[in-house]
XYZ file of C-alpha atoms in Angstrom:
512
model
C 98.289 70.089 116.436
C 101.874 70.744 115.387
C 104.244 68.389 113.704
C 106.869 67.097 115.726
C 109.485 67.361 113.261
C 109.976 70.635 111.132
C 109.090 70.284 107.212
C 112.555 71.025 105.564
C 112.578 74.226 104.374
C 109.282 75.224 106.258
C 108.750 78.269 108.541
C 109.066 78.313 112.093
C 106.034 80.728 113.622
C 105.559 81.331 116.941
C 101.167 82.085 117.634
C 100.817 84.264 121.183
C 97.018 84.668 121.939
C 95.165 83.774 124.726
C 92.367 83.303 122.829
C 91.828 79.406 122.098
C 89.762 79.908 118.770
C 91.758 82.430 117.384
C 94.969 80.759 117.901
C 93.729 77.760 116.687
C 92.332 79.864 113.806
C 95.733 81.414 113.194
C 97.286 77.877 113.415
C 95.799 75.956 111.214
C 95.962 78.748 108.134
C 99.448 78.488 109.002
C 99.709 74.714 108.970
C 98.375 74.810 105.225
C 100.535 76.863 104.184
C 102.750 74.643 104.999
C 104.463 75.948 108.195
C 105.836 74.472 111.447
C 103.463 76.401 114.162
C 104.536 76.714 117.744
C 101.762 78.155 120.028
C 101.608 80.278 123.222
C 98.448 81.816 125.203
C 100.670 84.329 127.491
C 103.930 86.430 127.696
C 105.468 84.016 130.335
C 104.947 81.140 127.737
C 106.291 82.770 124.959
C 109.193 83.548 126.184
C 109.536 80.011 127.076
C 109.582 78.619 123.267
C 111.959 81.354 122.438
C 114.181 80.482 125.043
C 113.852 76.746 123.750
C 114.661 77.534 119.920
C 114.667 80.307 117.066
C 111.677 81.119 114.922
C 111.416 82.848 111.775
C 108.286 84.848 112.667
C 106.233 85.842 116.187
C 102.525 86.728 115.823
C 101.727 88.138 118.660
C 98.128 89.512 120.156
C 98.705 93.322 121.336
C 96.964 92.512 125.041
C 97.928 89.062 126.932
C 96.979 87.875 130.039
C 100.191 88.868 132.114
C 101.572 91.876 129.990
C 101.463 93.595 126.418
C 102.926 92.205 123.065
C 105.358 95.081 123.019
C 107.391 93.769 126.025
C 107.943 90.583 123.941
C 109.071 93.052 120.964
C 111.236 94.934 123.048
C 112.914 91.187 124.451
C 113.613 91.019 121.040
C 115.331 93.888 120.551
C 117.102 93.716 123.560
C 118.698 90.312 122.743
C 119.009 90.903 118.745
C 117.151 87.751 118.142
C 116.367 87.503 114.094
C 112.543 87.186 114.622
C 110.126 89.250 112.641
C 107.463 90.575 114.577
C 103.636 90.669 113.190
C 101.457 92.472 115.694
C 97.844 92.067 116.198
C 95.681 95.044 117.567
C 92.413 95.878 118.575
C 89.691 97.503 115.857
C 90.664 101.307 116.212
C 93.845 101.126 118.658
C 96.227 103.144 116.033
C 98.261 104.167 118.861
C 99.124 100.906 119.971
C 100.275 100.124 116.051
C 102.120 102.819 116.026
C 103.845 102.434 118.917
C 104.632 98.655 117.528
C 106.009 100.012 114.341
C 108.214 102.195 116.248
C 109.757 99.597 118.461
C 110.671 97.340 115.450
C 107.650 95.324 114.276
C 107.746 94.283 110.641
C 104.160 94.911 110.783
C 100.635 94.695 112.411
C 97.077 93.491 111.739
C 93.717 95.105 112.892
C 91.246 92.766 114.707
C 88.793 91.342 113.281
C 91.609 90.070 111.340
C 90.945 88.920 107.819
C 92.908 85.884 106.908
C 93.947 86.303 103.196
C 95.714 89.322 104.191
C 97.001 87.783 107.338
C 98.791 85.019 105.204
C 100.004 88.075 102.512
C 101.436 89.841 106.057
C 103.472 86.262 106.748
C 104.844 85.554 103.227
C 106.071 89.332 102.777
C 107.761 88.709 106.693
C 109.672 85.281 105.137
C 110.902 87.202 102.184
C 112.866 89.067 103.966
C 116.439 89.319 102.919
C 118.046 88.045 106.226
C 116.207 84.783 106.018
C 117.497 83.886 102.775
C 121.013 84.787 103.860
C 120.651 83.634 106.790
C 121.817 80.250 108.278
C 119.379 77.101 109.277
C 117.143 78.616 112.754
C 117.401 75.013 114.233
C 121.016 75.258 114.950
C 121.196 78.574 116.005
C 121.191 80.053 119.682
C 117.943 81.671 120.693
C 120.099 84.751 122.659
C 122.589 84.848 119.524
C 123.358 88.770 118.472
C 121.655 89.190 114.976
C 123.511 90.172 111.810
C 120.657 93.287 111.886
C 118.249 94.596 114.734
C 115.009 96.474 114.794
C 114.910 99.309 113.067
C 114.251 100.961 116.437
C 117.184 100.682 118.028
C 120.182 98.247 116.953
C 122.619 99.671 113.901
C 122.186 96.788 111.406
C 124.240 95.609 108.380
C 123.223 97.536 104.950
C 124.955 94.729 102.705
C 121.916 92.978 101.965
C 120.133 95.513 100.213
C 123.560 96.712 98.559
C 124.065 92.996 97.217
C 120.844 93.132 94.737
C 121.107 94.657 91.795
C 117.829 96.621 91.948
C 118.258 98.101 94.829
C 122.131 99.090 94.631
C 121.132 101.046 91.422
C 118.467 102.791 93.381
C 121.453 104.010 96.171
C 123.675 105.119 93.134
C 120.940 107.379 92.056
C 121.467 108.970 95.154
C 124.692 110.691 94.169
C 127.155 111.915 96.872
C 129.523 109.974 98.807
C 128.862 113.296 101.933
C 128.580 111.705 105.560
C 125.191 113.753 105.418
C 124.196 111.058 102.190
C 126.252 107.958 103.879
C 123.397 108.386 106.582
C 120.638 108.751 104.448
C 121.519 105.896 102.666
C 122.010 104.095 105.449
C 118.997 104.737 107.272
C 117.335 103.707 103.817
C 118.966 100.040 103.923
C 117.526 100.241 107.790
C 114.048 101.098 107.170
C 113.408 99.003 104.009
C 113.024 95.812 106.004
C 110.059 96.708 107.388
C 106.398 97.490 106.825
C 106.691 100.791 108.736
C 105.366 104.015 107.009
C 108.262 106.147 106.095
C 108.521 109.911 106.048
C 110.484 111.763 103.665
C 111.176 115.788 104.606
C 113.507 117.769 103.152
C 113.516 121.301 101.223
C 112.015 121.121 97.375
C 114.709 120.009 94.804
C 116.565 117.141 97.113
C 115.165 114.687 95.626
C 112.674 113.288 97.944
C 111.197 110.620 95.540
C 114.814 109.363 94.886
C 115.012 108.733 98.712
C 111.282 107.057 98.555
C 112.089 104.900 95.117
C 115.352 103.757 96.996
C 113.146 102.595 100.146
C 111.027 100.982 97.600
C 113.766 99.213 95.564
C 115.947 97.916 98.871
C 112.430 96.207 100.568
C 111.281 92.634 99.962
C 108.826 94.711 97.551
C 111.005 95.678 95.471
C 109.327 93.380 92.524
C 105.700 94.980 93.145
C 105.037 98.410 91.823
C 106.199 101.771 92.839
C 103.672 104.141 92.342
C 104.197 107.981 92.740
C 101.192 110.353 93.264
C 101.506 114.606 93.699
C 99.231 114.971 96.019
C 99.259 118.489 95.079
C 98.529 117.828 91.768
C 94.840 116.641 92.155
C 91.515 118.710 91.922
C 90.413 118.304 95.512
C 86.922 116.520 93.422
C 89.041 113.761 92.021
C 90.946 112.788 95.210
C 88.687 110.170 96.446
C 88.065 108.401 92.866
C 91.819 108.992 92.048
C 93.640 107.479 95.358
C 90.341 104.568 96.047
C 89.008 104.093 92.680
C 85.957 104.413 90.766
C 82.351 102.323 89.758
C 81.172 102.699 86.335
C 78.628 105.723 86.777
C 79.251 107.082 89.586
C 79.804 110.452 88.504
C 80.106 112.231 85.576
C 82.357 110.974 82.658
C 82.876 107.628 84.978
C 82.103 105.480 81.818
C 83.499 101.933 83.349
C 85.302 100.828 86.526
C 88.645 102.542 86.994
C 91.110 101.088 89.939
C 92.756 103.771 92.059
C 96.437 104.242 93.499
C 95.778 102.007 96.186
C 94.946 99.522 94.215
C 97.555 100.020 91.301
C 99.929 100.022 94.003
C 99.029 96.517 95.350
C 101.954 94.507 96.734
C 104.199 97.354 96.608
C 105.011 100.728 97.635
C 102.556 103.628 97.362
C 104.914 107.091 97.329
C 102.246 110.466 98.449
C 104.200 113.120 97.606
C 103.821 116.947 98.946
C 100.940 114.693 101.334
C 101.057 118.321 103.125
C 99.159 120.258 100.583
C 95.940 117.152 101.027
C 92.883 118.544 102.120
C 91.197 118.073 105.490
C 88.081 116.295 104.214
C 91.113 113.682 102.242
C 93.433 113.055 105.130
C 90.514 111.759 107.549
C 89.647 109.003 104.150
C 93.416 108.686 103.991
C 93.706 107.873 107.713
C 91.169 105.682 107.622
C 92.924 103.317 104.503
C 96.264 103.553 106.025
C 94.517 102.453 109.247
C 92.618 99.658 108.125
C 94.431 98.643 105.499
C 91.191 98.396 103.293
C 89.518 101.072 100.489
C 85.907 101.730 99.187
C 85.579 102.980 95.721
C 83.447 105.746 94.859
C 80.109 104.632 94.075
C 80.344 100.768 95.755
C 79.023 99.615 98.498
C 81.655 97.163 99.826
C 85.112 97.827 100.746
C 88.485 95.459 99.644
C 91.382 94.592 101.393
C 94.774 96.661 99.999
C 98.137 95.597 100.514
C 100.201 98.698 100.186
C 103.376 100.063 101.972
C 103.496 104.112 102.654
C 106.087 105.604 101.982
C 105.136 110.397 101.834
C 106.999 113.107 101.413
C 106.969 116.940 102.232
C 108.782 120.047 102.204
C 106.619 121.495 105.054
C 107.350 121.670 108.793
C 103.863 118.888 109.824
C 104.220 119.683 113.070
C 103.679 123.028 112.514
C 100.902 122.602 110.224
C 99.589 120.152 112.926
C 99.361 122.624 115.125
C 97.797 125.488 113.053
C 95.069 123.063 112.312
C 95.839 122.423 108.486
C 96.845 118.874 109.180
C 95.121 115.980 111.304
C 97.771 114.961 114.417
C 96.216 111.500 113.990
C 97.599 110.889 110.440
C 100.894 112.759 111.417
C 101.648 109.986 113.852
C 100.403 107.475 111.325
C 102.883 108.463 108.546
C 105.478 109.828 110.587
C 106.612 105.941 112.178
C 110.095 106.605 110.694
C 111.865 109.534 109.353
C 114.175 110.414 106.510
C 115.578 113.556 106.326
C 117.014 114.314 103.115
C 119.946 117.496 103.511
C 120.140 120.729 101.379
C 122.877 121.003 99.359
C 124.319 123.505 101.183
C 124.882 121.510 103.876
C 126.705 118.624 101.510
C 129.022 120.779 99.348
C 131.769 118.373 98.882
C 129.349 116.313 96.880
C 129.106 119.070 93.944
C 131.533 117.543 91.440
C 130.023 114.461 91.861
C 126.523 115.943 91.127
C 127.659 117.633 88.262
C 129.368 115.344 86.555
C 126.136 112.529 86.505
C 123.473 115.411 86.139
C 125.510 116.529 82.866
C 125.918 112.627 81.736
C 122.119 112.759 81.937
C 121.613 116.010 80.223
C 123.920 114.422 77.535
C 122.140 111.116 77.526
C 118.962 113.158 76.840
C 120.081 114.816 74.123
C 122.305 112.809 72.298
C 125.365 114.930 72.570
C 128.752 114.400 74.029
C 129.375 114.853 77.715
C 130.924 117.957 78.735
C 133.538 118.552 81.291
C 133.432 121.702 83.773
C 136.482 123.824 83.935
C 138.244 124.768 87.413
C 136.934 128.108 87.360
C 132.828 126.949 86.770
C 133.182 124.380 89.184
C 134.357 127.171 92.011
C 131.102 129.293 90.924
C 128.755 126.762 91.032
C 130.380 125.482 94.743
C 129.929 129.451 95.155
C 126.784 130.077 94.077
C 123.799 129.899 97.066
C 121.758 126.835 95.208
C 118.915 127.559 97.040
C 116.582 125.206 94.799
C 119.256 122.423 95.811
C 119.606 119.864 92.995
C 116.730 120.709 91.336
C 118.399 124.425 90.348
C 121.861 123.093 90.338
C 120.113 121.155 87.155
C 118.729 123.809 85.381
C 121.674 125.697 86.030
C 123.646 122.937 83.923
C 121.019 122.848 81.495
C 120.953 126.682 80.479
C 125.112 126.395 80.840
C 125.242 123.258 77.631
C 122.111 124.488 75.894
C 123.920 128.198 75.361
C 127.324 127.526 76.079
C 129.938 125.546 73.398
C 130.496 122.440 74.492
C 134.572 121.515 73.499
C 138.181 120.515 74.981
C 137.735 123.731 76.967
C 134.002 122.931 77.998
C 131.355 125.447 77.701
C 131.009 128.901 78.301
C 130.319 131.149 81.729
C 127.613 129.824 83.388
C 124.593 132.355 83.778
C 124.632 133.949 87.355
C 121.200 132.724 88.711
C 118.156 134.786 88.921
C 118.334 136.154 92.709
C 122.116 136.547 92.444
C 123.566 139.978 92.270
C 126.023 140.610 89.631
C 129.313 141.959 91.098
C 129.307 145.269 91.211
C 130.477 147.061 87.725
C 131.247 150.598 87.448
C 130.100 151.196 84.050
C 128.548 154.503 82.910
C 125.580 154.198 81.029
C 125.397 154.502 77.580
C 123.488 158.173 75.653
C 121.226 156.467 74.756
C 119.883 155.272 78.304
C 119.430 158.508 80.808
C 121.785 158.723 83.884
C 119.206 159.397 85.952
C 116.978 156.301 84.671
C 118.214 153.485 86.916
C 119.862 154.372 90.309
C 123.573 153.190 91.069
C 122.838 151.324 93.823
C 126.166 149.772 94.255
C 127.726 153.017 93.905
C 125.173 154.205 96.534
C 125.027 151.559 99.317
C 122.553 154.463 101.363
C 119.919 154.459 98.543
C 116.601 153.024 98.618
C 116.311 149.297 97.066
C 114.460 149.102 93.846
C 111.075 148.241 94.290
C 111.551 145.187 91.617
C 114.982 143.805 91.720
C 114.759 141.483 88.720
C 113.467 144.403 86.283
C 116.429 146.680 88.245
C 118.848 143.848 87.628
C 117.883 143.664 83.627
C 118.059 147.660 83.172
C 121.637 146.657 84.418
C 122.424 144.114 82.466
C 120.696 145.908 79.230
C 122.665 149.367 79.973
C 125.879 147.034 79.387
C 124.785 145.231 76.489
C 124.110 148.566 74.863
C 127.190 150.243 75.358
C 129.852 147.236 74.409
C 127.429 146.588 71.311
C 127.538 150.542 70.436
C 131.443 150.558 71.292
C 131.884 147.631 68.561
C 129.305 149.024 65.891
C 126.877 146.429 66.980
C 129.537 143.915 66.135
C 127.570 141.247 67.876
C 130.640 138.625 67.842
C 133.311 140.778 68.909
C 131.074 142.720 71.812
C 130.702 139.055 73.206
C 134.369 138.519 73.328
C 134.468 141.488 75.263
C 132.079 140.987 77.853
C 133.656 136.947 77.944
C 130.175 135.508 76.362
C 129.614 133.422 72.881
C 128.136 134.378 70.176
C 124.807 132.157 71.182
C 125.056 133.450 74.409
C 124.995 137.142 73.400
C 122.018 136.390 70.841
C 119.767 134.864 73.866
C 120.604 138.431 76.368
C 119.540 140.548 73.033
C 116.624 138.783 72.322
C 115.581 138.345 75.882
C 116.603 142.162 77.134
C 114.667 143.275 73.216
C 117.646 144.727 71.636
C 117.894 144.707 68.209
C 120.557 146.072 65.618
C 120.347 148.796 63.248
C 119.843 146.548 60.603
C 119.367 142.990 61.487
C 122.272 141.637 58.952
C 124.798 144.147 60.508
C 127.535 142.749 62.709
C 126.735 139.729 62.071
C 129.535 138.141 61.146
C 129.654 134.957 62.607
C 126.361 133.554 61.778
């Protein structure tokens, strides 16, 4: 049934079934589209044509007659041949695909195996970067090392996905040149070559759907769509119509066929972000989807086939929730193939100026104003300052500091000491007009009780000094600012926020 001489510039795929009519079946979709086809019915015989030549792709059947499909994965691993590896499995045997995944298959199909998306599978295997790069199969030596490996065990090369445009723009987004981001971003050049559901964890504000967009952009899917869904974000009686679709009618409001995220994400990536926070009832249809690769809409009565890569996100500990029941262990191990951790940025400090200086350039480019420059001494109190909301905070720190501050040669004013911050402790008395006895000293008096509401303790503070440098400057709004080392617009935002208003509202205020 095969050629005896390769088509130039066909595919070389290696069949392993022992079933005659399937690998016939598999053979001849593959000889119309065009391919050179090489077929084996055991373990020992595959490993015979791959000792006698290179192939582009293996499709190999999960059970064989002397051995499982993964010891013919792992050979290739071992020997860091260049082979992609499709894996077929039984109806139902998620382990076994996971456990495939894991040891480096680009991907897997579920028995009984439907043939449009088993020729989708091959074509998204031969656009794989490292073909295209790589040189003619023929002339190569079957036990040659491999520019990359498996994603489950060899370190491979990240300069194919760093070479396209798209997906080196998707990397820079990921500011920080930290060894703690050199491995992220390496792991995301790793993982992009395969089907494998990715994992994304890390705290909120670390930018989780950068990471995912980045897998997105450096895979062979990079030209299908990207779409993001909050899984959070749903009203637990739209999930089903919102992630599978809709029929005309079938339910309220449905007035005409509506596609779902699955399906808007066909033939690219589909990012489920905070998937921790999906019901119960949701991650069993979820599991299902992932599983089989195919989706019912609400109201139909026949399911289609979905081509979709996963790629989720969460801040929470899944193991944990897995545990106290709140999340299915069977769609843990489904999602969690590969993981990304994404680091606090506590724990990547040196990549602060960095961060700053592109999250300003956006904040600029958003508002049309001229970049401004941080000053020695706001650059140490932001590298100070806890940042517990990670980039997300360091953000809207930057925004408050240009949207009060001045922006100039100097740059802008102090930046705002964040919300769960202490000030440093001031030994100011309190104005007259504001009783002693009203707000307790605390920092005088490390052995008193702590206020029962810190931010309304931390405002009487901040109000008490307001007060006095405005009453010690006639409500001179301008010159108590100087005083205290705020601006003018600065000083006007603290009034209006802490309600404190002037004798007369045109007194003092002499600088507009």
């Amino acid at each position: 049934m095969n050629s005896p001489e390769t088509v130039p510039g066909a595919a070389r795929v290696l069949v392993v079934d022992d079933e005659p009519d399937l690998r016939t079946l598999y053979e001849l979709t593959l000889l119309r589209e065009g391919h050179h086809v090489d077929a084996a019915g055991s373990l020992a015989e595959a490993r015979e044509r791959l000792a006698s030549g290179a192939f582009d792709v293996v499709i190999t059947d999960m059970r064989l007659p002397d051995g499982l499909g993964l010891e013919l994965l792992r050979d290739l691993a071992t020997t860091q041949r260049k082979e992609r590896c499709i894996m077929i499995t039984a109806y139902g045997s998620a382990e076994n695909a996971v456990e495939a995944l894991k040891c480096g298959a680009f991907d897997y199909l579920t028995k009984p195996v439907d043939l449009k998306q088993f020729r989708g599978v091959v074509a998204s295997a031969l656009q794989a970067p490292e073909r295209a790069a790589a040189a003619p199969r023929e002339t190569a030596s079957p036990a040659a090392p491999a520019a990359s490996a498996p994603i489950a065990d060899a370190t491979p090369a990240v300069a194919s996905p760093a070479a396209d445009p798209v997906a080196q723009g998707a990397l820079a987004r990921l500011v920080g040149d930290s060894a703690a981001m050199r491995a992220v971003k390496h792991r995301i050049a790793k993982v992009a070559r395969s089907m494998a559901p990715v994992l994304v964890h890390g705290e909120s504000g670390t930018g989780k759907e950068l990471v995912a967009g980045a897998v997105h952009a450096c895979s062979h899917r990079s030209s299908g769509p990207f779409v993001p869904v909050n899984c959070g974000a749903i009203p637990e009686n739209l999930l089903e119509a919102e992630f599978f679709g809709a029929r005309k009618g079938s339910y309220t409001g449905a007035a005409q066929d509506r596609e779902g995220f699955f399906q808007a994400a066909r033939g690219g990536t589909l990012f489920l972000d905070e998937i921790g926070d999906l019901p119960l009832a949701m991650q069993a249809k979820l599991l299902r989807a992932i599983q089989e690769r195919r989706v019912r809409a609400l109201g139909d009565t026949q399911e289609e086939a979905v081509d979709v890569r996963i790629v989720s996100a969460t801040h929470k500990d899944l193991a944990a929730e897995v545990q106290a029941g709140r999340f299915r262990q069977d769609l843990f191990y489904r999602l969690n193939v590969i993981e990304i951790v994404v680091p606090p940025l506590r724990e990547r400090r040196e990549d602060l100026p960095a961060l700053c200086q592109a999250l300003l350039a956006r904040i600029a480019a958003d508002s049309g104003a001229p970049v401004v420059s941080l000053s020695a001494r706001q650059m140490a109190e932001i590298a100070a300052a806890p940042l517990d909301g990670n980039v997300r905070e360091l953000e809207n720190l930057l925004h408050r500091a240009v949207a009060l501050g001045e922006a100039g040669d100097s740059g802008f004013g102090e930046l705002p000491a964040p919300v769960h911050q202490a000030p440093a402790a001031i030994n100011i008395k309190a104005p007259d007009a504001v009783p002693p006895t009203a707000e307790p000293d605390l920092a005088a008096e490390p052995t008193a009780s702590l206020p029962p509401n810190l931010e309304s303790w931390l405002d009487a503070q901040e109000r008490a000094v307001l007060v006095r440098a405005l009453g010690e400057t006639r409500f001179n709004r301008t010159a108590a600012a100087a005083r205290l080392g705020l601006n003018l617009r600065q000083m006007r935002y603290r009034m209006m926020r802490l309600g404190i208003t002037a004798p007369s509202d045109d007194a003092g205020d002499d600088a507009g």
